[in-house]
mmCIF file of C-alpha atoms in Angstrom:
data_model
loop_
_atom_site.group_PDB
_atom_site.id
_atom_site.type_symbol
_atom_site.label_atom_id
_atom_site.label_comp_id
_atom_site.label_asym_id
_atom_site.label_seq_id
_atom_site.Cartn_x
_atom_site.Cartn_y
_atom_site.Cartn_z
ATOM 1 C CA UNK R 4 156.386 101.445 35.517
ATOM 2 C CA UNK R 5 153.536 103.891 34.891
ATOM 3 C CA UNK R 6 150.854 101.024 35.831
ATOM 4 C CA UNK R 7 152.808 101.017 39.472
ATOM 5 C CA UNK R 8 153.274 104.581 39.659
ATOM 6 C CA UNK R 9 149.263 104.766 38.928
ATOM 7 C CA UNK R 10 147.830 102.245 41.788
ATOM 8 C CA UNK R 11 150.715 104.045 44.278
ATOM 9 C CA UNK R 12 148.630 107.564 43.318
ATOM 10 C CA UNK R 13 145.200 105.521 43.604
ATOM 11 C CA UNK R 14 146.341 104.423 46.997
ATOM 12 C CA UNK R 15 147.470 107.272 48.204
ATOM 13 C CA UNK R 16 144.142 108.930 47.211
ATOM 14 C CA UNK R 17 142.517 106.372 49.353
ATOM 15 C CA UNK R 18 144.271 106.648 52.279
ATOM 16 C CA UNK R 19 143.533 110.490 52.292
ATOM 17 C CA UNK R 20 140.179 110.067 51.307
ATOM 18 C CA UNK R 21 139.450 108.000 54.251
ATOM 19 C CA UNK R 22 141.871 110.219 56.388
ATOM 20 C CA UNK R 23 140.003 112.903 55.516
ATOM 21 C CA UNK R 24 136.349 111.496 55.694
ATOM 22 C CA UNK R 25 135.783 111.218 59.519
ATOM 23 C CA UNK R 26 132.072 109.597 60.772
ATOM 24 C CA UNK R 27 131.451 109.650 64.309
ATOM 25 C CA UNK R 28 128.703 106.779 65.490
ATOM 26 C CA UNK R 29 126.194 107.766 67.853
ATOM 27 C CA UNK R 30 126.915 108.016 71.702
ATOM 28 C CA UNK R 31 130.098 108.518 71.314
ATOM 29 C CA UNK R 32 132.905 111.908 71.218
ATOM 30 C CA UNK R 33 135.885 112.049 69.007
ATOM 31 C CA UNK R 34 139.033 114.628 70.003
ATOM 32 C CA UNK R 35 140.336 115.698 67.127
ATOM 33 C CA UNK R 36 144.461 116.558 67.594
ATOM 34 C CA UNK R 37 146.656 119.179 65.867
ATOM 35 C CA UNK R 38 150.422 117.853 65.693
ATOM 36 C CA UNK R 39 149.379 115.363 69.120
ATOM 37 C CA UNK R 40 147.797 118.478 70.252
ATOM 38 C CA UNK R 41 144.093 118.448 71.381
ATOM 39 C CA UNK R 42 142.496 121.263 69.675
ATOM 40 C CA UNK R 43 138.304 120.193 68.931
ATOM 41 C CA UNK R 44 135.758 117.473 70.015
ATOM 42 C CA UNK R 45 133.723 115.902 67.236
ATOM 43 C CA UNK R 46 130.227 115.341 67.709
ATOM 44 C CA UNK R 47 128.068 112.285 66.184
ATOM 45 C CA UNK R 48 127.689 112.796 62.044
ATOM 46 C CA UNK R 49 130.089 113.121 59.004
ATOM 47 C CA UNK R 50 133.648 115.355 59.074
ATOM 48 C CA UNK R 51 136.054 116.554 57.356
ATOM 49 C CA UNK R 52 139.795 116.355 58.415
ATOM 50 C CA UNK R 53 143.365 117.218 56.881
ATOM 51 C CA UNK R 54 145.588 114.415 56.692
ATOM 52 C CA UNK R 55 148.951 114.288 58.065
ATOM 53 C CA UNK R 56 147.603 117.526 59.714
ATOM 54 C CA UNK R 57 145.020 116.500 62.259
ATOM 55 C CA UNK R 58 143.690 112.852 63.594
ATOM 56 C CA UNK R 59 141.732 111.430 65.789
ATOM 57 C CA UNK R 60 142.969 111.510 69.449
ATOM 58 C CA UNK R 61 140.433 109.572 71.695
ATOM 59 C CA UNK R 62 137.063 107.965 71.152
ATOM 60 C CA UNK R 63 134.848 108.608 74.299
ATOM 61 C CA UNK R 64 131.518 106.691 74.551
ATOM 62 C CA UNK R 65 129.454 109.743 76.099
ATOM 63 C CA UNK R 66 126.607 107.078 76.896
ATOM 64 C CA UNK R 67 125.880 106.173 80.702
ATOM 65 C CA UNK R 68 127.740 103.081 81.768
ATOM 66 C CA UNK R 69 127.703 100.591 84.636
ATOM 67 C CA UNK R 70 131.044 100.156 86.371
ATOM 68 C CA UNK R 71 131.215 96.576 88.594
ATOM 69 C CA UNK R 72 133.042 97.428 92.105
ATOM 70 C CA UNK R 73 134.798 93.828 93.178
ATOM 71 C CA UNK R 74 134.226 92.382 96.705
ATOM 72 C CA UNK R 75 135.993 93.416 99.354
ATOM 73 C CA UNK R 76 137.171 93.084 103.403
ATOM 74 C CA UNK R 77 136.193 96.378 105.300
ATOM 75 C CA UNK R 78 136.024 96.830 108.856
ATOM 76 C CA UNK R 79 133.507 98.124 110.787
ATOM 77 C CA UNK R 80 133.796 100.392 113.830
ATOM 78 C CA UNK R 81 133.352 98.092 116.290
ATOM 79 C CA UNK R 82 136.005 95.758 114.362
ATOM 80 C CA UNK R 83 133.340 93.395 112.622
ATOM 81 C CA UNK R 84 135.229 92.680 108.986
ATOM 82 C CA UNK R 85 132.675 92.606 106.195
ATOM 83 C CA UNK R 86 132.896 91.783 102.249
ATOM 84 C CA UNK R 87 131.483 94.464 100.222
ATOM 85 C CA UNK R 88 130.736 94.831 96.483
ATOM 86 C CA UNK R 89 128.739 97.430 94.389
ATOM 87 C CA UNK R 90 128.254 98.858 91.135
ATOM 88 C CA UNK R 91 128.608 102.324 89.936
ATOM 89 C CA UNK R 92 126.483 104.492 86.844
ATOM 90 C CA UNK R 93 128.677 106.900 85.729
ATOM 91 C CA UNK R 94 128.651 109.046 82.706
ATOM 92 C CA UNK R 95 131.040 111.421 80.777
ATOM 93 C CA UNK R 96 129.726 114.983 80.363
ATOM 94 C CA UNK R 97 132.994 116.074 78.721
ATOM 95 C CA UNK R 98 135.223 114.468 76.064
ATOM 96 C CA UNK R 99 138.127 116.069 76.668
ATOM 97 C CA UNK R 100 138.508 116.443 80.045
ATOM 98 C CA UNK R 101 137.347 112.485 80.256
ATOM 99 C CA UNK R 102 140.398 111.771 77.596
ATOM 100 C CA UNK R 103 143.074 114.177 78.935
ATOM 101 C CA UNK R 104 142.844 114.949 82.595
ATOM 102 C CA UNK R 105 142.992 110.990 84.032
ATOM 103 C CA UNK R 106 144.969 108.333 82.115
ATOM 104 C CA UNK R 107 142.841 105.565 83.104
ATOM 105 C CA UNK R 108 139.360 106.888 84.114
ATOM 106 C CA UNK R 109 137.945 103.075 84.791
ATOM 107 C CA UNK R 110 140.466 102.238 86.910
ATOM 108 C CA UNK R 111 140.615 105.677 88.643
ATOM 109 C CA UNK R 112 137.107 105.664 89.131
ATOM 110 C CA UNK R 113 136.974 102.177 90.446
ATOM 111 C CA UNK R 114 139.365 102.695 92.844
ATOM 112 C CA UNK R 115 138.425 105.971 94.413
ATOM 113 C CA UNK R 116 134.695 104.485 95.051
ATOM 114 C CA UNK R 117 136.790 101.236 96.811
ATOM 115 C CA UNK R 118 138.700 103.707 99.056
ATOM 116 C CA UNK R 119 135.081 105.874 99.732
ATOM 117 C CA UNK R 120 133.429 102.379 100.600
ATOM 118 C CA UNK R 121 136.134 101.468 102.811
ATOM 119 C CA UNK R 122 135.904 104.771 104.592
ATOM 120 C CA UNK R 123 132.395 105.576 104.970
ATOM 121 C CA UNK R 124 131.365 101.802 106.570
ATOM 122 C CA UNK R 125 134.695 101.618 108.666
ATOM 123 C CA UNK R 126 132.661 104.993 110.587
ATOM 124 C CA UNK R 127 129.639 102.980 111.009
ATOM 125 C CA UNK R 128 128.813 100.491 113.192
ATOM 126 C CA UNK R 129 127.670 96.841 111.742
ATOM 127 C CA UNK R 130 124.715 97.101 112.698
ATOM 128 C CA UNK R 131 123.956 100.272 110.941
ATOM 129 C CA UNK R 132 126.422 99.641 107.917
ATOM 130 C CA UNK R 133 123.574 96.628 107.836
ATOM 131 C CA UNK R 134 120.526 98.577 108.546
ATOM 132 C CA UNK R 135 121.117 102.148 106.807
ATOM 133 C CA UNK R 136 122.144 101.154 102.789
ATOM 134 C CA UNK R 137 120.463 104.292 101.700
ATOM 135 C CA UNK R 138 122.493 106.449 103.876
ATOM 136 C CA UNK R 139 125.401 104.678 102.385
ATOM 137 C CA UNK R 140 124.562 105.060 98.987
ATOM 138 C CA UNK R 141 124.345 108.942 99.361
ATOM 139 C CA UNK R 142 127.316 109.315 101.498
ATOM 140 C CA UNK R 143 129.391 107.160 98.595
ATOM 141 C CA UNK R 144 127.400 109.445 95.724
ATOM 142 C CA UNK R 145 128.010 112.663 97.035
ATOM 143 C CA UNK R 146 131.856 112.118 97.716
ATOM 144 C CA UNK R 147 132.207 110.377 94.249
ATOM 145 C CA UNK R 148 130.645 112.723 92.301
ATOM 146 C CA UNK R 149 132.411 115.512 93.645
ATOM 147 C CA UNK R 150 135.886 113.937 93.617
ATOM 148 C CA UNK R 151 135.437 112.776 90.112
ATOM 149 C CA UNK R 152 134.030 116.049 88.253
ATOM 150 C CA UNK R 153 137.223 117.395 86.968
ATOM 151 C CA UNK R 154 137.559 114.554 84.983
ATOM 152 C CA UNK R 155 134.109 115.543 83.112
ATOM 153 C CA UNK R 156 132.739 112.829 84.852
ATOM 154 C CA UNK R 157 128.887 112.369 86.289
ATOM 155 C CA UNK R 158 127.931 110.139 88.799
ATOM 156 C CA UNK R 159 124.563 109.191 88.428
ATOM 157 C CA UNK R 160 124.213 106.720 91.064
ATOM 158 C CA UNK R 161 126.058 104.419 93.445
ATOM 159 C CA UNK R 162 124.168 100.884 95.094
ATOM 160 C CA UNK R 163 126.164 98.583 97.788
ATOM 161 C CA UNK R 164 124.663 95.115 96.088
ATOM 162 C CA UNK R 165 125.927 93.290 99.275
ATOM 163 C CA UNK R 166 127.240 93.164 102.214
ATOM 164 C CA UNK R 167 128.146 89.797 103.844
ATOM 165 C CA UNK R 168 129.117 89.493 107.639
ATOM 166 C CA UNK R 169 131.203 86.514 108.436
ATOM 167 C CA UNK R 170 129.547 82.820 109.369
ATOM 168 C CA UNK R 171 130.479 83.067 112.594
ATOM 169 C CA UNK R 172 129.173 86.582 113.211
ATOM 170 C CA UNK R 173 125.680 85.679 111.451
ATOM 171 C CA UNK R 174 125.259 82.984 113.543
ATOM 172 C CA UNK R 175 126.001 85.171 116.929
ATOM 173 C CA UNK R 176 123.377 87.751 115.232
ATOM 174 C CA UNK R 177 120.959 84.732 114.737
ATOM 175 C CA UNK R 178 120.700 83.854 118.374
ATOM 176 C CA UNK R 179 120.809 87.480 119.924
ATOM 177 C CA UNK R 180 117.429 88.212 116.958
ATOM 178 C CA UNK R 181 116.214 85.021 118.715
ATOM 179 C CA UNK R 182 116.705 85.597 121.691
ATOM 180 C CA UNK R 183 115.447 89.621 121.278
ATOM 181 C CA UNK R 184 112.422 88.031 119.923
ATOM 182 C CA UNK R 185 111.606 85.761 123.152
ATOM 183 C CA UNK R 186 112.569 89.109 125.452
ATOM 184 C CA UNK R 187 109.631 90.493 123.518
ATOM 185 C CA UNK R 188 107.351 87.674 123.452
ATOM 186 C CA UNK R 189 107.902 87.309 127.477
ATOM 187 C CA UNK R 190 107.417 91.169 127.573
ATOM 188 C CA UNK R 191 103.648 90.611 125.835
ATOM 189 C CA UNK R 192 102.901 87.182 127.288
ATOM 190 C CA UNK R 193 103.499 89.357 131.336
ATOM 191 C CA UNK R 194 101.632 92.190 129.810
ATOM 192 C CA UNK R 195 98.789 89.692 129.215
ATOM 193 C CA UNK R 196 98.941 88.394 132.151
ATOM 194 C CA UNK R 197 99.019 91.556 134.324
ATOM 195 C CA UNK R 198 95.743 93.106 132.065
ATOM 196 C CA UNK R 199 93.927 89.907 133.013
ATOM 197 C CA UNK R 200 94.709 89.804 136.653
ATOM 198 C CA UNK R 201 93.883 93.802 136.020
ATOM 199 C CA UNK R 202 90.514 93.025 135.001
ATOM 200 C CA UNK R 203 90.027 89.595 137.063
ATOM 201 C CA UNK R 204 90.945 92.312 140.270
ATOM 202 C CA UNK R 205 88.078 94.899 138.697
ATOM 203 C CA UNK R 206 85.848 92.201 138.325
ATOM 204 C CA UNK R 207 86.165 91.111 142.093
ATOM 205 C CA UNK R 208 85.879 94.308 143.146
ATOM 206 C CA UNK R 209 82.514 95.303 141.188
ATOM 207 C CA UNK R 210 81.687 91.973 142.648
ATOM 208 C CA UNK R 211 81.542 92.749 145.869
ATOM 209 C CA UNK R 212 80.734 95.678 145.707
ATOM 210 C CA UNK R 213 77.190 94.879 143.893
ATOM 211 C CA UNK R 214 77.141 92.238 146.892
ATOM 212 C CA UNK R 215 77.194 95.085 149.336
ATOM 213 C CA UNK R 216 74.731 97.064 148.034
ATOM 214 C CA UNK R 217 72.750 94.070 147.686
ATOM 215 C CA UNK R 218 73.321 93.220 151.332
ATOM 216 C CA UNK R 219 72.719 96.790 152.181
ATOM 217 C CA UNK R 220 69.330 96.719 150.562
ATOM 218 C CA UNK R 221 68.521 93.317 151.839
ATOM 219 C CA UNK R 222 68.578 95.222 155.719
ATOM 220 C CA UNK R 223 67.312 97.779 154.924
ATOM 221 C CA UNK R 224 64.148 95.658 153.416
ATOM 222 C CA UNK R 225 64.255 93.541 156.818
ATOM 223 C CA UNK R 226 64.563 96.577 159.048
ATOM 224 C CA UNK R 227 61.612 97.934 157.278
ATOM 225 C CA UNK R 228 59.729 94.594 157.938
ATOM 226 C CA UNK R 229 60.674 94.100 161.003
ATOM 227 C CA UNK R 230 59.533 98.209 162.147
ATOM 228 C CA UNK R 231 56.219 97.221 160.195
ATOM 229 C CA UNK R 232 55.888 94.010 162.201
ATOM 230 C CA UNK R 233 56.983 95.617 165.516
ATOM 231 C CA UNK R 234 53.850 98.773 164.303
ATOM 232 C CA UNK R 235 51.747 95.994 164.055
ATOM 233 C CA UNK R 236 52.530 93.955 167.312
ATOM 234 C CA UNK R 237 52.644 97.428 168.666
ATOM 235 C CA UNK R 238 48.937 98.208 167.334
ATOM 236 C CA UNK R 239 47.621 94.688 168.490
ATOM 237 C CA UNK R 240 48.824 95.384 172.064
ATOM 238 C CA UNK R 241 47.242 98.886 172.057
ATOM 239 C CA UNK R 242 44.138 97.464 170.862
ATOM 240 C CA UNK R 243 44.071 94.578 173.424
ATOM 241 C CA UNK R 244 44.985 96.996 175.972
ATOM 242 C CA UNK R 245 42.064 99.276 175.275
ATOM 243 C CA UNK R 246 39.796 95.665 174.753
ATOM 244 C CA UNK R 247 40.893 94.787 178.960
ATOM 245 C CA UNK R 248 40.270 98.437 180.004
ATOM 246 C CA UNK R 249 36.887 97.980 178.506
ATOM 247 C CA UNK R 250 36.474 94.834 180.547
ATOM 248 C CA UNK R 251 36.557 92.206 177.727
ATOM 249 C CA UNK R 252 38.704 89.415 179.279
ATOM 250 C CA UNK R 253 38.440 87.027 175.667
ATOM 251 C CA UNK R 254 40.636 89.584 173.870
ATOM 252 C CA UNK R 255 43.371 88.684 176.610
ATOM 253 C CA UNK R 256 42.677 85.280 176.510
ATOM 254 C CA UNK R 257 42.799 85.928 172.297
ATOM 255 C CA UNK R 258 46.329 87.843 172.744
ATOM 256 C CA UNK R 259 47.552 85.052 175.521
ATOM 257 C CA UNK R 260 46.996 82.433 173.310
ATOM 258 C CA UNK R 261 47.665 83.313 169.861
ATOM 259 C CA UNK R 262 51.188 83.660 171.523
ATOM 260 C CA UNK R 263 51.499 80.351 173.162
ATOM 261 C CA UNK R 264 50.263 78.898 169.507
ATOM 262 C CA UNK R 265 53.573 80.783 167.845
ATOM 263 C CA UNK R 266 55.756 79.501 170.864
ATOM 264 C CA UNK R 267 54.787 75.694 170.090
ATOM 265 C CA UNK R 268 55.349 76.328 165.900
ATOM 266 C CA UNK R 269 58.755 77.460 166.462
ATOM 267 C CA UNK R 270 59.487 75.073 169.019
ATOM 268 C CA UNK R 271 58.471 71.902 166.604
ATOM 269 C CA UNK R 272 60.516 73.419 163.912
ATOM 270 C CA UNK R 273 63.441 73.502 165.448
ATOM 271 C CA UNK R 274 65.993 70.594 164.157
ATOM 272 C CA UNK R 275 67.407 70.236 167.255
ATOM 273 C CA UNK R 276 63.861 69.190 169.315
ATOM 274 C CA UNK R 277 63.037 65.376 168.926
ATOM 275 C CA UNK R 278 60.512 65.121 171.630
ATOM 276 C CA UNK R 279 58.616 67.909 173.115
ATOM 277 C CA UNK R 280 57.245 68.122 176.886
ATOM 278 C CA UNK R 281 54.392 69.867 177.453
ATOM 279 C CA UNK R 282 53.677 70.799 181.188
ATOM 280 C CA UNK R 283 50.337 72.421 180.718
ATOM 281 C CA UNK R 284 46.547 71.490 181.404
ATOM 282 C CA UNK R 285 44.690 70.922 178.881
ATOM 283 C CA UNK R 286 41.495 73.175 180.553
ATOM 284 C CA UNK R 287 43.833 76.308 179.906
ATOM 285 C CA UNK R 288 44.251 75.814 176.427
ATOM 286 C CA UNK R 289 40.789 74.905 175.902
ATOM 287 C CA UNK R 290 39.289 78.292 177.661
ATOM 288 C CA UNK R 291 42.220 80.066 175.983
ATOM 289 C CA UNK R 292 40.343 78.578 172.672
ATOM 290 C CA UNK R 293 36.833 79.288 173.919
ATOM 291 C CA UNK R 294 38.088 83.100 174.313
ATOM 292 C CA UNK R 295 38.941 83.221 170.919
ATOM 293 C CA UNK R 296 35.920 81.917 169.853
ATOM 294 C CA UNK R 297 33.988 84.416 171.612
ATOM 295 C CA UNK R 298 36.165 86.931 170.492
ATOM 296 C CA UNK R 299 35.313 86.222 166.620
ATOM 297 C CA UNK R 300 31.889 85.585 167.775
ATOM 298 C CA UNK R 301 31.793 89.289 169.140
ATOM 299 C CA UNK R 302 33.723 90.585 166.211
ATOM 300 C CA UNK R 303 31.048 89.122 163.782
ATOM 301 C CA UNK R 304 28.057 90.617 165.321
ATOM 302 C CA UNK R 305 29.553 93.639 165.344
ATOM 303 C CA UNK R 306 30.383 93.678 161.538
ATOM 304 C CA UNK R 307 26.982 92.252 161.293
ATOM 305 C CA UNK R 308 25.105 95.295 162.865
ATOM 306 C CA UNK R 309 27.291 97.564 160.722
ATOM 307 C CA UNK R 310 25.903 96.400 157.518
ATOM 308 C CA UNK R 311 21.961 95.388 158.499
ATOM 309 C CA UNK R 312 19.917 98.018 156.991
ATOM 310 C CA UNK R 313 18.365 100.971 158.938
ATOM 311 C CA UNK R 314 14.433 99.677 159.724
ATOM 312 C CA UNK R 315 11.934 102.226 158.945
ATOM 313 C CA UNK R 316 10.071 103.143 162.599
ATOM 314 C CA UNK R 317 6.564 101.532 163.009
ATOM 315 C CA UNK R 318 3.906 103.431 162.559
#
């Protein structure tokens, strides 16, 4: 009887000891309750309780943690249905608001960031639900966070991992990106097209324009000849003219016949002449000739006289 009554007092000095002996693990928050009462928060390291008199209420991990949203339908606003899933990094700031104000604070956080999803995207379009994710993210965050912080609760950060159109809808999005992609490549290949015929048109232009001032100062070149030429003719006749008036018939005959002479050269270079008839006597293009031989005759005794030497005068 005393060998029972001594291992009932051994265990009953056990039980206390480890009632009373408390040892809270790293990363985590023990509530310590008073009669089911919450009365203190235990922080990581070794305590001391009172059996019967206090225990442990709830054992919150105070560490960050991941929360997986599941996938579901959501409708756009232009009635496009969607599958959407995330994941959520929450974290609990305080123990016993995190133990005592939700029952469930999984569950209640999961589905208030399911309800937020469903809202936020069903007031976007799909193209933008699609095309702004960051926008999403902060819209979820900042509604989250706030809904969620009287439950000593902090979001740290919210991230759509997908968002799925149906098959159907992907494969209408396919062709219009194709065919958005031909608008544009039409768009560049015209825009090519009109820059060349842009510069092809500049081109011509400069062209003939070069051309004109080319032509311009081709005439101009010809007019000048031809005024030089018609001086010269002009100078000939004078000289002629003042060659009769001094009785000297063989510059006429010179002048008379130097003209005939051009009349024949352009008369057997023209294609169009095959045979030439010449009704003239042969005694008035000889003495024309015999002019102009006198004439050079005349002309070299004058140049001649110029350059002999003045003769001293005999003495």
């Amino acid at each position: 009887m005393g060998q029972i009554l001594a291992l009932v007092v051994v265990f009953l000095v056990i039980v206390a000891i480890v009632k009373l002996v408390r040892i809270v693990p790293q990363g985590f928050e023990w509530t310590v309750e008073t009669f089911g009462k919450y009365t203190s928060t235990l922080s990581p390291g070794l305590h001391f309780l009172i059996p019967v008199y206090q225990a442990v209420g709830r054992k919150v991990n105070m560490m960050e943690q991941v929360l997986d949203v599941p996938s579901q339908d959501v409708i756009t606003k232009d009635n496009a249905v969607v599958r959407v899933d995330g994941v959520v990094f929450y974290q609990v700031l305080d123990a016993s608001k995190a133990a005592y104000e939700v029952a469930n604070l999984e569950q209640a956080s999961l589905a208030l960031v399911m309800t937020n999803i469903r809202t936020v995207l069903g007031s976007m379009d799909l193209d933008e639900s699609l095309s702004k994710r960051d926008e999403i993210n902060a819209r979820l965050l900042r509604v989250v966070d706030e809904a969620t912080h009287p439950w000593g609760v902090k979001v740290n950060r919210i991230e759509i991992k997908d968002i799925a159109p149906p098959r159907d809808l992907i494969d209408a999005m396919a062709r219009q990106m194709k065919a958005e992609r031909e608008k544009r490549a039409n768009i560049l290949d015209a825009e090519g097209f009109r820059q060349a015929a842009i510069l092809k048109a500049e081109g011509e232009k400069q062209s003939v324009i070069l051309s004109a001032e080319g032509d311009k100062e081709a005439a101009f070149r010809a007019a000048e000849a031809r005024e030089r030429t018609a001086a010269a003719e002009a100078k000939a006749t004078t000289m002629v003219s003042e060659a009769i008036a001094s009785g000297n018939v063989n510059a006429l005959n010179y002048f008379v016949a130097n003209n005939y002479i051009e009349a024949l050269k352009e008369m057997a270079h023209s294609p169009n002449q095959k045979m030439l008839l010449l009704p003239i006597e042969a005694t008035g293009v000889i003495g024309a000739m015999a002019g102009i031989a006198e004439l050079a005759k005349e002309s070299l005794g004058q140049q001649q006289k110029s350059l002999a030497p003045a003769q001293p005068p005999l003495r």
